[in-house]
CSV table of C-alpha atoms in Angstrom, one decimal:
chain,number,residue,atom,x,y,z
O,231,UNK,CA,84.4,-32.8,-34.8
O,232,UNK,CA,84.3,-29.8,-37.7
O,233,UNK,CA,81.3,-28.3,-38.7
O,234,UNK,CA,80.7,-27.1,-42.2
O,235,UNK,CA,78.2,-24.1,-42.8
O,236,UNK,CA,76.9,-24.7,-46.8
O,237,UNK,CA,75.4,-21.5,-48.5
O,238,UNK,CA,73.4,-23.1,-51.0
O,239,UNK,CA,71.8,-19.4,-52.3
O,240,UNK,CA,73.1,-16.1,-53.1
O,241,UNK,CA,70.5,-14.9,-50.3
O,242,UNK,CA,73.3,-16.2,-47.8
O,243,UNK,CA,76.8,-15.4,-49.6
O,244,UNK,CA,75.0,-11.7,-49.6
O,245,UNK,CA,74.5,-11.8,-45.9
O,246,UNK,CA,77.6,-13.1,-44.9
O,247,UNK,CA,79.4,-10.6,-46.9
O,248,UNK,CA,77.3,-7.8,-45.2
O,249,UNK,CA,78.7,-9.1,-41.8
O,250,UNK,CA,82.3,-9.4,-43.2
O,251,UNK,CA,81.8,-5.5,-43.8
O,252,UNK,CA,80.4,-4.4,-40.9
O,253,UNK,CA,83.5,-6.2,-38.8
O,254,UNK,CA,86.7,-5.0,-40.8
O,255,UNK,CA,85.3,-0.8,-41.1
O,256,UNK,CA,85.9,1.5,-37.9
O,257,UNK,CA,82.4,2.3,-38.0
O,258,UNK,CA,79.6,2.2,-40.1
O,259,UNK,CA,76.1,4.8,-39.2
O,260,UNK,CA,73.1,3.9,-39.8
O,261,UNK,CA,71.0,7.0,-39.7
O,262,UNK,CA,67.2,7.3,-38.9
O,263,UNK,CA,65.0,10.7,-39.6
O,264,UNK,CA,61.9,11.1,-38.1
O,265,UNK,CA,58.8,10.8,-40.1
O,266,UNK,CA,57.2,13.6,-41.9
O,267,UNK,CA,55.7,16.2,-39.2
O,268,UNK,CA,56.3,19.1,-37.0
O,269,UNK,CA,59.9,19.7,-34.6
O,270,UNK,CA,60.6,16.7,-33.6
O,271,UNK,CA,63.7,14.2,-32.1
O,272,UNK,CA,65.2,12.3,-34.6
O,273,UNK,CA,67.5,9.5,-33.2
O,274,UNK,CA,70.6,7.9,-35.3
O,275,UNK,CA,71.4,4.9,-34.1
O,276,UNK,CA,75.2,3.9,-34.4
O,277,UNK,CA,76.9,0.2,-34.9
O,278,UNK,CA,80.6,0.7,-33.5
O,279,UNK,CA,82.9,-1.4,-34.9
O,280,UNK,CA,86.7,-1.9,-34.2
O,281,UNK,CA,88.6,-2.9,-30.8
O,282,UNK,CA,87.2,0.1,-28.5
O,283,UNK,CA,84.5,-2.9,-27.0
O,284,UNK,CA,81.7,0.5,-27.0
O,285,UNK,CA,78.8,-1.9,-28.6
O,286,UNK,CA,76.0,-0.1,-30.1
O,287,UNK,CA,76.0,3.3,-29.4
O,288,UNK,CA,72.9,6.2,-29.7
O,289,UNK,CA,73.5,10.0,-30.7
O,290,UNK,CA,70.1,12.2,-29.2
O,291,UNK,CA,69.7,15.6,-31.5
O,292,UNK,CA,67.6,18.2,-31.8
O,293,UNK,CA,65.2,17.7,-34.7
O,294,UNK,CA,64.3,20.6,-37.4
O,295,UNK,CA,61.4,21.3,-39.0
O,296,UNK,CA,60.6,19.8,-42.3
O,297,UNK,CA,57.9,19.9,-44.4
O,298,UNK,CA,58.3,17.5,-46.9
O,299,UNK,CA,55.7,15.9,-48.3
O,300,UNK,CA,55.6,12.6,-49.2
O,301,UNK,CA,56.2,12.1,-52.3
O,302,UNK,CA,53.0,9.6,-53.9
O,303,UNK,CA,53.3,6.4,-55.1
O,304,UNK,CA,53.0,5.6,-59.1
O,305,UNK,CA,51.1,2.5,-59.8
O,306,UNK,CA,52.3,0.2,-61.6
O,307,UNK,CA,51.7,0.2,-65.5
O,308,UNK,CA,48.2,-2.3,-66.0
O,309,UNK,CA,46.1,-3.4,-68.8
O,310,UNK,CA,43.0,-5.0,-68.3
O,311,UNK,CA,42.3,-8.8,-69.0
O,312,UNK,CA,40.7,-10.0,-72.2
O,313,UNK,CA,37.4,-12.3,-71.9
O,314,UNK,CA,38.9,-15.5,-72.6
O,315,UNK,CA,41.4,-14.5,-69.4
O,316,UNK,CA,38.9,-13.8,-67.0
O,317,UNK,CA,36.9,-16.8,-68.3
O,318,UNK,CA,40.0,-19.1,-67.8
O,319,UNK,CA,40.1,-17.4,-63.9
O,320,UNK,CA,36.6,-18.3,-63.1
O,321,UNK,CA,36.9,-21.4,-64.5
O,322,UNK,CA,39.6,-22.4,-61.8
O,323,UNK,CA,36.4,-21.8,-59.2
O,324,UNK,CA,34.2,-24.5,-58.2
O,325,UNK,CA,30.9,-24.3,-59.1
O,326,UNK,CA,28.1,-22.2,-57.1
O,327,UNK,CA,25.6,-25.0,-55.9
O,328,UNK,CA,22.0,-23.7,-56.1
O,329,UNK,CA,19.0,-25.3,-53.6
O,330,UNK,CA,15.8,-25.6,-54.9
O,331,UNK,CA,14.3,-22.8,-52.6
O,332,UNK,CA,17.0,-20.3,-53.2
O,333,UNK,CA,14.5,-18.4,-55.3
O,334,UNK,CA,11.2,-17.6,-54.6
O,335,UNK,CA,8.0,-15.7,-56.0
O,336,UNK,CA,7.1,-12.2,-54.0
O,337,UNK,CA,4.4,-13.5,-51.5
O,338,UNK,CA,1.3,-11.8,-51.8
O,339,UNK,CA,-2.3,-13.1,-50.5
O,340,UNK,CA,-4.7,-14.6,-52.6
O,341,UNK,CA,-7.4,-11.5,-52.2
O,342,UNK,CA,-8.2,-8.0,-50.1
O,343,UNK,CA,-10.2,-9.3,-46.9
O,344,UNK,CA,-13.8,-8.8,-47.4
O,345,UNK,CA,-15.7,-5.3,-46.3
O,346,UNK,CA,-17.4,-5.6,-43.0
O,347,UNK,CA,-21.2,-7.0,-42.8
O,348,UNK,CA,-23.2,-4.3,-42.0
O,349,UNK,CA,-26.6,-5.5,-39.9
O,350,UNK,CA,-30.0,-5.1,-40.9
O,351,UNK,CA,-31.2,-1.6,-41.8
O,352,UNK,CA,-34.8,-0.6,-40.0
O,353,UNK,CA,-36.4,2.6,-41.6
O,354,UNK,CA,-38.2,4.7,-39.2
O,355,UNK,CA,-38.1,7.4,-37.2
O,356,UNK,CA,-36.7,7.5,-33.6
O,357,UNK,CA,-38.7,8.3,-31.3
O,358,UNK,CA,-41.7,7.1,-32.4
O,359,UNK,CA,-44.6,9.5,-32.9
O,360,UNK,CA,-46.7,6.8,-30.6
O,361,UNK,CA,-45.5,6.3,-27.6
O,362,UNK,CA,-47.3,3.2,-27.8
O,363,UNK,CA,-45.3,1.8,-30.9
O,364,UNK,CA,-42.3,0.0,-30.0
O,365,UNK,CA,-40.1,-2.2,-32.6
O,366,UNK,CA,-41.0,-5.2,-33.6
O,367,UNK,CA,-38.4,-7.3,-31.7
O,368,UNK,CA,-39.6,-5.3,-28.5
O,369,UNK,CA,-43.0,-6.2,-28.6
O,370,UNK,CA,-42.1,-9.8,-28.9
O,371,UNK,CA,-40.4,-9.7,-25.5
O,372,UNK,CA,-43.4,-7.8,-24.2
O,373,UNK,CA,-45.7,-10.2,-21.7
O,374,UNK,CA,-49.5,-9.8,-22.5
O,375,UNK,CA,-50.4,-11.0,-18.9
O,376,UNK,CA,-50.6,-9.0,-15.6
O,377,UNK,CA,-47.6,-6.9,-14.9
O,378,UNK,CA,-44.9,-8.6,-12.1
O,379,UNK,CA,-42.4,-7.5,-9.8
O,380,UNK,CA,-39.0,-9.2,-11.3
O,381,UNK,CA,-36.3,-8.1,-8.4
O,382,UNK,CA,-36.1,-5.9,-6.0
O,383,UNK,CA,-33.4,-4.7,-3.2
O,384,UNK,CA,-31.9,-4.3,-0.4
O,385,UNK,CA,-34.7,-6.7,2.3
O,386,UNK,CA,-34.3,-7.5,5.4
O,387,UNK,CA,-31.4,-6.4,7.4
O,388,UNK,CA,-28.6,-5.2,5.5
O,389,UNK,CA,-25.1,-3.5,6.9
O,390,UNK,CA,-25.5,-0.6,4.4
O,391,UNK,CA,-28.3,0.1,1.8
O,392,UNK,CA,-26.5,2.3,-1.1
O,393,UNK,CA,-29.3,2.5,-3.3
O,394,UNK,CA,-32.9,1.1,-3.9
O,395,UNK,CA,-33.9,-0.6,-7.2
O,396,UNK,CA,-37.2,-2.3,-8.7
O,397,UNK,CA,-37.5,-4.6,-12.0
O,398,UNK,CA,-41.0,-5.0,-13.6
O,399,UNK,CA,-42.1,-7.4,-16.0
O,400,UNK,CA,-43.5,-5.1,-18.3
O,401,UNK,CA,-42.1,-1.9,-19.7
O,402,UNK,CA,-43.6,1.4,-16.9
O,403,UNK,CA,-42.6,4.7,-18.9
O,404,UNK,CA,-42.8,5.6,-22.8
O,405,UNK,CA,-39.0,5.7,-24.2
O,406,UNK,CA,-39.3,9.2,-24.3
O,407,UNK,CA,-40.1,9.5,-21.0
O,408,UNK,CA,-36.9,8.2,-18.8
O,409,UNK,CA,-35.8,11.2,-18.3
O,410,UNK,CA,-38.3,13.7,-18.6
O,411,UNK,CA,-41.0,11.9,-16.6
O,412,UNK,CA,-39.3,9.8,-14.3
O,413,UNK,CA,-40.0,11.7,-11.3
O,414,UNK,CA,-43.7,12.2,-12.4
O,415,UNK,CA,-43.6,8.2,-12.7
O,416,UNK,CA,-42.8,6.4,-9.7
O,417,UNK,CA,-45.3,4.0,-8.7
O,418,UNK,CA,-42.9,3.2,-5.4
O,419,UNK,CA,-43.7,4.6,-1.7
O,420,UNK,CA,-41.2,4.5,0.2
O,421,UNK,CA,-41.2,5.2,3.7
O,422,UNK,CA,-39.5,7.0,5.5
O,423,UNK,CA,-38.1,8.4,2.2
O,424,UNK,CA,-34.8,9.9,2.9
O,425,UNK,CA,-33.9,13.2,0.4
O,426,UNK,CA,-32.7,11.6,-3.1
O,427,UNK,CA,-34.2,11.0,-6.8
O,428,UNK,CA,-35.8,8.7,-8.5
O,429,UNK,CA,-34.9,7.6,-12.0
O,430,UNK,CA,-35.2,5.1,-14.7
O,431,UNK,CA,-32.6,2.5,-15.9
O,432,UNK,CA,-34.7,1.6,-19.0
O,433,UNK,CA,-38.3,1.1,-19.1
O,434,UNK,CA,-38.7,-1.2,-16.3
O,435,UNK,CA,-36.3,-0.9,-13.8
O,436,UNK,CA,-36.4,2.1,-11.6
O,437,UNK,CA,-34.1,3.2,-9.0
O,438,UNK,CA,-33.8,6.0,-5.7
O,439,UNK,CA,-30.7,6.7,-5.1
O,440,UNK,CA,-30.6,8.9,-1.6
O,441,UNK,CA,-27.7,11.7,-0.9
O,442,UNK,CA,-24.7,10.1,-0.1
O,443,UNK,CA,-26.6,6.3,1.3
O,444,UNK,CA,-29.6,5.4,3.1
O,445,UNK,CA,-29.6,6.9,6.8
O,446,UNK,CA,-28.6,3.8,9.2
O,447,UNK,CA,-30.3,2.7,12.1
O,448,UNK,CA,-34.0,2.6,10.5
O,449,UNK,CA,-36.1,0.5,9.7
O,450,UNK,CA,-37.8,1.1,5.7
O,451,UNK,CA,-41.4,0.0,4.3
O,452,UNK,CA,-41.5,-0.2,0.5
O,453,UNK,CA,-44.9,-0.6,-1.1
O,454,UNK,CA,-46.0,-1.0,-4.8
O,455,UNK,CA,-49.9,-1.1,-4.8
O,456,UNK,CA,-52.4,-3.4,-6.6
O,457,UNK,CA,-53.6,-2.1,-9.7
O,458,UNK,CA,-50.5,-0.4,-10.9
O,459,UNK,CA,-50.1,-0.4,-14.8
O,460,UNK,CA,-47.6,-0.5,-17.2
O,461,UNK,CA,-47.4,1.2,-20.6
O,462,UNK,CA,-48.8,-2.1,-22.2
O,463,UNK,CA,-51.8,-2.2,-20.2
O,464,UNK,CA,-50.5,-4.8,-17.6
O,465,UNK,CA,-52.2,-4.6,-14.0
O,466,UNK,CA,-50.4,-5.5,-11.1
O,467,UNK,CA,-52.9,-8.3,-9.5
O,468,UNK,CA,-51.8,-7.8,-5.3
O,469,UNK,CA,-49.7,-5.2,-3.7
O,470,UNK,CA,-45.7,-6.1,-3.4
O,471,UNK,CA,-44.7,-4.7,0.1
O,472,UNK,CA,-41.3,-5.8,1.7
O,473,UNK,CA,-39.5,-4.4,4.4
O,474,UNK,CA,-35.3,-3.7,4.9
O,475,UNK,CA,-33.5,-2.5,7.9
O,476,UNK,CA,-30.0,-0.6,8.7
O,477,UNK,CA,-27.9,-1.6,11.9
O,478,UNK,CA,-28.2,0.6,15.1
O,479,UNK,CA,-25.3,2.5,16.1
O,480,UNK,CA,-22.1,-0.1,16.9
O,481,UNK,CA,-18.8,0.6,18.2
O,482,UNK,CA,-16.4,0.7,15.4
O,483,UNK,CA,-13.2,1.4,18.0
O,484,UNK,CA,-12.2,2.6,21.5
O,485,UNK,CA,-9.3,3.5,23.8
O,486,UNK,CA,-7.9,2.1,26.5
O,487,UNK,CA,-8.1,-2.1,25.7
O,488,UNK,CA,-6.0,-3.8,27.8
O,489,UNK,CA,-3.7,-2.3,29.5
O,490,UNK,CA,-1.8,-1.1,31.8
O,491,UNK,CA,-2.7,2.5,31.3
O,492,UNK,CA,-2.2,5.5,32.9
O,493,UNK,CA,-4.5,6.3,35.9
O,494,UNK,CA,-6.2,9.7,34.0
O,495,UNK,CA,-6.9,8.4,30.7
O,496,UNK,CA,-9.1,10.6,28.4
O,497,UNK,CA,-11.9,8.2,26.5
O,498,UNK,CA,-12.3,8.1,23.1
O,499,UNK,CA,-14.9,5.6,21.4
O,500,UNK,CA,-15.7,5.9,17.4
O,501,UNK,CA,-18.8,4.7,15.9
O,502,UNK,CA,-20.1,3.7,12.4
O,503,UNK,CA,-22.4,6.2,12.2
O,504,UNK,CA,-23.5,9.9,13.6
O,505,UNK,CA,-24.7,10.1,17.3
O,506,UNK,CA,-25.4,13.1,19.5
O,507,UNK,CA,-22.1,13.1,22.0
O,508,UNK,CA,-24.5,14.0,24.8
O,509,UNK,CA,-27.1,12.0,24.6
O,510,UNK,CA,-24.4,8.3,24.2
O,511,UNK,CA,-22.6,9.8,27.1
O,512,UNK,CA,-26.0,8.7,29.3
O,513,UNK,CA,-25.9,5.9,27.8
O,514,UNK,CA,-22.2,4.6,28.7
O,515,UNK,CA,-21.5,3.1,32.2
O,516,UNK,CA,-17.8,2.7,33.8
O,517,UNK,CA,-17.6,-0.1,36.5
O,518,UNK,CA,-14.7,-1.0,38.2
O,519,UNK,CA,-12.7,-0.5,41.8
O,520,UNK,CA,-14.7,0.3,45.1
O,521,UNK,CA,-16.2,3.3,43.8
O,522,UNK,CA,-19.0,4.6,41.6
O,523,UNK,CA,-18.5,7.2,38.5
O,524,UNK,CA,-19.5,9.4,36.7
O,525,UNK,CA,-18.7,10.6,33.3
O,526,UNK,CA,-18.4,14.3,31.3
O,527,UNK,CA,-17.4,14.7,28.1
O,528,UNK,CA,-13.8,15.7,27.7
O,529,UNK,CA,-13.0,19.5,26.5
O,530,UNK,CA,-11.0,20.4,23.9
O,531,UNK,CA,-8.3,21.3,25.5
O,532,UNK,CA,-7.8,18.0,27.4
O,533,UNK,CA,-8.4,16.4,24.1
O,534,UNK,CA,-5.2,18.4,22.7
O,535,UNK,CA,-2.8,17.7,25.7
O,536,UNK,CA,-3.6,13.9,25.2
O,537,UNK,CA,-1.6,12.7,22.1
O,538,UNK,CA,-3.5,9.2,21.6
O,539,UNK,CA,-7.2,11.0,22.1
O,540,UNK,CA,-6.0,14.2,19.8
O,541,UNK,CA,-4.4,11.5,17.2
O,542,UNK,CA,-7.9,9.4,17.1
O,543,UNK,CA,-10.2,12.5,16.7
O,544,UNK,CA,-7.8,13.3,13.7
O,545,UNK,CA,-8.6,10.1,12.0
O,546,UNK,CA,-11.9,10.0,13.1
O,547,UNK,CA,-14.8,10.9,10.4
O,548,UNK,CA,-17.0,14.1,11.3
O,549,UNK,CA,-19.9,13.2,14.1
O,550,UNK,CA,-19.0,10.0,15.1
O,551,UNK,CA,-17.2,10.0,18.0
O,552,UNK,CA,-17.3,11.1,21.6
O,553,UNK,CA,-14.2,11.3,24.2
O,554,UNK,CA,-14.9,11.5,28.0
O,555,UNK,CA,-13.4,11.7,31.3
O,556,UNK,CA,-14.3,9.9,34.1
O,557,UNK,CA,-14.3,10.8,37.6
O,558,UNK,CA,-15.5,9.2,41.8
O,559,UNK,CA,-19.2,10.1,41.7
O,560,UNK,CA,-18.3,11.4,45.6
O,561,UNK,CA,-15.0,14.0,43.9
O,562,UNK,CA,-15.3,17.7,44.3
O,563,UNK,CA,-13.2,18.3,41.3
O,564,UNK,CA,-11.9,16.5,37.9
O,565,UNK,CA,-8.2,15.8,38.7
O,566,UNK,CA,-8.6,12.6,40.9
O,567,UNK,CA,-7.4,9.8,39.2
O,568,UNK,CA,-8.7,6.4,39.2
O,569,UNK,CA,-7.0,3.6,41.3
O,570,UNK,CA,-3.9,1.8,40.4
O,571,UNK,CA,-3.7,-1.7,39.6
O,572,UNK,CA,-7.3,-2.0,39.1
O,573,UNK,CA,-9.6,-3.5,36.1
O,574,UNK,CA,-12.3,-1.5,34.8
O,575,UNK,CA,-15.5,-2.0,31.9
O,576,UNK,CA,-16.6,0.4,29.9
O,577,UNK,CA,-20.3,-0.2,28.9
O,578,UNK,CA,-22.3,1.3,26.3
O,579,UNK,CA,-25.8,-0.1,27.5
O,580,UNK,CA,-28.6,-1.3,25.2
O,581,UNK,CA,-30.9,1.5,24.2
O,582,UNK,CA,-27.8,3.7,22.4
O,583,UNK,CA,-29.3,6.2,20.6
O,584,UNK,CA,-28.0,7.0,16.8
O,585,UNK,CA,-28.5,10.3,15.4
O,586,UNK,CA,-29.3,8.5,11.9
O,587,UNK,CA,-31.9,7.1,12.9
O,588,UNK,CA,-35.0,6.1,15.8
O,589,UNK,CA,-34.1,2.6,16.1
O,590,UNK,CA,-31.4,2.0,19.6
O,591,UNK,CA,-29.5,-1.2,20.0
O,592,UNK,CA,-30.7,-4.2,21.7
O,593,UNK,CA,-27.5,-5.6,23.5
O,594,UNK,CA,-25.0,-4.1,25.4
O,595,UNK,CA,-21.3,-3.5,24.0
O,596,UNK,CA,-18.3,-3.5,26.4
O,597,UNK,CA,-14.4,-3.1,26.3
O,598,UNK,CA,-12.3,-2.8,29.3
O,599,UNK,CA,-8.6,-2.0,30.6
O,600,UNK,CA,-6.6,-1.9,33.4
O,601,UNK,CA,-4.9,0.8,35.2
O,602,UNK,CA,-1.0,1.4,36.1
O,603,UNK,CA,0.2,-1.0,39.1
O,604,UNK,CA,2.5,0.7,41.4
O,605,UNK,CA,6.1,0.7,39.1
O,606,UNK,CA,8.0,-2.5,40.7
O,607,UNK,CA,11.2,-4.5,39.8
O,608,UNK,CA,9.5,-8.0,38.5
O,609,UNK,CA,12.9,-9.7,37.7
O,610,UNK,CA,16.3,-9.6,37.0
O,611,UNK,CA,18.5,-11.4,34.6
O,612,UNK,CA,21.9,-11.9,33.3
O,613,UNK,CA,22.7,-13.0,29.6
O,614,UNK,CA,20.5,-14.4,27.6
O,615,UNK,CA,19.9,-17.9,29.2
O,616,UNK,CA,23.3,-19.3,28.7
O,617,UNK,CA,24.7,-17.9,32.2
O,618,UNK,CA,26.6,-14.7,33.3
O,619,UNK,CA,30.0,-13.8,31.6
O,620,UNK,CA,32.0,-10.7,31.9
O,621,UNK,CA,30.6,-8.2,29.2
O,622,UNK,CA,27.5,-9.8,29.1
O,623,UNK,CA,24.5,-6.8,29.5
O,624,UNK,CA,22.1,-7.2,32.6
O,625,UNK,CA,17.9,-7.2,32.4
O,626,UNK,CA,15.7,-5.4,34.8
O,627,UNK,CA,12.3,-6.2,33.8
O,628,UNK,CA,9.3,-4.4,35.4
O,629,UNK,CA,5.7,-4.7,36.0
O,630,UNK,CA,5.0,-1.0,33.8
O,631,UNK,CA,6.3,0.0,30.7
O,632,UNK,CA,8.9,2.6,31.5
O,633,UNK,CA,8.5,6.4,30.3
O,634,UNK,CA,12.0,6.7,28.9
O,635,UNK,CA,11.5,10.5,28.3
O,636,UNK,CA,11.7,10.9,31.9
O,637,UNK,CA,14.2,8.0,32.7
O,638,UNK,CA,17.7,9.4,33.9
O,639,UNK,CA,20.7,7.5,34.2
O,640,UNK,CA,21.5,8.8,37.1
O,641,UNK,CA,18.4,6.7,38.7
O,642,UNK,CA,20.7,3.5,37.9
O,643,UNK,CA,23.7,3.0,40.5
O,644,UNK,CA,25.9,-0.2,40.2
O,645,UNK,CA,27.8,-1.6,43.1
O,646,UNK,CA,30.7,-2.2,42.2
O,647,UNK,CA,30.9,0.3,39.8
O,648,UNK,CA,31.0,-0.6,36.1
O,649,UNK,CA,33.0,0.7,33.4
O,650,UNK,CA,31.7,2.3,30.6
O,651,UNK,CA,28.3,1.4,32.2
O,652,UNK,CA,25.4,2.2,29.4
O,653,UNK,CA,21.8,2.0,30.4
O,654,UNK,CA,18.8,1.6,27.8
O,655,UNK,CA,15.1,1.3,28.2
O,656,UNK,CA,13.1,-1.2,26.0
O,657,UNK,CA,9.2,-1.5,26.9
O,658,UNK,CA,9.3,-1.8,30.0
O,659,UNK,CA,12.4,-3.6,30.4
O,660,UNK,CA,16.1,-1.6,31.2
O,661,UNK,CA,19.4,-3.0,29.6
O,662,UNK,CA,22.6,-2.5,31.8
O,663,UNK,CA,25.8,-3.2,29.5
O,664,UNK,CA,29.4,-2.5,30.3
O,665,UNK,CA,33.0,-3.8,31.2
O,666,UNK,CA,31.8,-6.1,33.5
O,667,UNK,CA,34.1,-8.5,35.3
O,668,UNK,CA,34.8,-12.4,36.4
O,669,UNK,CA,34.2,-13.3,39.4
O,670,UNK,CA,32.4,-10.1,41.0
O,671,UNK,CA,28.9,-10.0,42.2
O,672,UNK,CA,27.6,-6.9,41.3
């Protein structure tokens, strides 16, 4: 079967004569030069012809420096298009469809907002020339009947007592006179009146405020007598008395709880309010064990060497707290410990004085703790409940926390020996790990 190639354009006959060229010459170079710029390479690729069966070959030389310059391009002669040409272009567009809300007016608002209302003007002079003249809406409010005692607080028995206030029915002290005259103007006893002011919130509410709060632990008598009157001529028919009342001295915290503890503790009890350290000392009580003691209040130093009483003291606000030691009522000196293993109670009796204030509590208040046992091995374990495999660390639990400042490794002695043995102490628990083996009982 033949094949016949038809060039139907001169496109083609011009290629295939190219190609006709190119394989009857020796050798015809086509040459490449660099663009415009500085030294460069400029490579010349060659298309070997003939019967030497080199292919395309490549010449590499050095380049030279050039500075040509481009040479511009002239556009191409123009003249612009008459009207009925452009028309007869736009025509050939289709047409632009327009919605209906393509165009729009500029929004603005229908008006400027309104100026402010202003309220109603009063003409007059502030403060009034009569102290007896008040504004008319004033006097409306005013009560034309005996002068009452609204509110009042703190009564009764109250945790803390910030601040004392009073609310009358009718105003007590001329507009001018809040500030001025308030001191002059206090138809309040108060007793016992701890150091503060008096002062007016208004014209009918008056309050004492004392320095810093109302001293705890005492009881407070507040009177307002019959016949007192107010700036409208309003008498108060009967006397208001009441009565309110801060706590007695309570233990806000206290070390040892619990336990175990160490046989020598020093003790350290905080309280919510001021107290004389010598006078609670008598007192506190410590039962416990077959003897009797005795307590003394700890010195500074042994304060300082003992990190948990030196860390509460720190922490502790100014004047209410005492630390003690206590020692057998029958012991010639203060270095005698107190018995291991044993529970004690530590007992601030009723009758605790506050510094505050006379009144002493009426119940007692205890905490107690419980001294070191003699250090013993309570148990021993392997694993973790699922049996004893090689590697697997060992437990020694005992009946004390262990000091692990002072522990030693050395203390620890494994028969056989284990390798790599490491030893750690958690609480009161030591954890034996190492290259343990199968089938050794160590």
């Amino acid at each position: 079967m033949k094949s016949k190639i038809r060039f139907e354009t001169s496109s083609s006959r011009l290629l295939l004569l190219v190609i006709l060229i190119a394989m009857t010459l020796p050798a015809v170079i086509w040459s490449s030069v660099a663009g415009q710029g500085r030294r460069g390479t400029i490579a010349r690729p060659q298309i070997a012809g003939g019967n030497n069966g080199d292919g395309m070959q490549f010449r590499l030389s050095e380049g030279t420096e050039e500075n040509q310059r481009q040479q511009p391009v002239t556009a191409a002669p123009t003249s612009p298009l008459s009207d009925d040409a452009v028309n007869n272009l736009l025509k050939r567009l289709p047409a632009i469809k327009v919605d209906a809300d393509d165009q729009k007016d500029f929004a603005m608002r229908d008006r400027s907002l309104p100026p402010p209302r202003t309220g109603q003007t009063i003409n007059g002079t502030f403060p009034p020339a009569d102290s007896s003249t008040y504004p008319e809406q004033t006097t409306a409010q005013m009560s034309s009947g005996p002068l009452e005692v609204l509110r009042f607080a703190p009564e009764g028995e109250v945790a803390l007592a910030p601040h004392l206030t009073v609310t009358f029915s009718q105003p007590m002290v001329a507009v001018t006179s809040v500030t001025d005259l308030a001191a002059a103007q206090v138809p309040v006893k108060l007793t016992p009146q701890p150091p503060g002011k008096w002062r007016w919130l208004g014209t009918k509410t008056l309050i004492f405020e004392p320095e810093g709060r109302f001293p705890m632990a005492t009881n407070y008598a507040v009177e307002i007598s019959a016949g007192t009157k107010s700036v409208n001529g309003g008498l108060l028919a009967a006397a208001k008395r009441w009565t309110f009342s801060t706590p007695p001295v309570q233990v806000k915290s206290s070390h040892p709880n619990n336990g175990p503890h160490v046989r020598n503790p020093v003790f350290f009890i905080e309280f919510d309010q001021r107290i004389d350290p010598a006078a609670m000392l008598k007192a506190i009580k410590l039962t416990g064990g077959a003897s009797s003691w005795r307590l003394r209040l700890a010195t500074k130093e042994e304060i300082e060497s003992d990190a948990n009483a030196r860390n509460r003291v720190k922490s502790a606000e100014k004047d209410r707290w005492l630390a003690f030691r206590a020692i057998p009522a029958s012991a010639l000196d203060n270095d005698q410990p107190l018995p291991a293993g044993t529970s004690f109670t530590v007992t601030i009796n009723a009758g605790a004085p506050s510094v505050e204030g006379p009144r002493t509590t009426s119940t007692p208040q205890k905490f107690t703790f419980r001294t070191y046992d003699a250090l013993q091995l309570a148990s021993a374990q392997c694993g973790y409940g699922d049996g004893c495999r090689p590697f697997v660390p060992f437990q020694l639990n005992f009946n004390n926390p262990l000091d692990a400042k002072v522990f030693a490794a050395s203390q620890i002695k494994a028969t056989p020996a284990i390798e790599g043995m490491k030893i750690a102490v958690y609480g009161n628990t030591l954890n034996i790990s190492g290259a343990t083996k199968g089938r050794t009982a160590y």
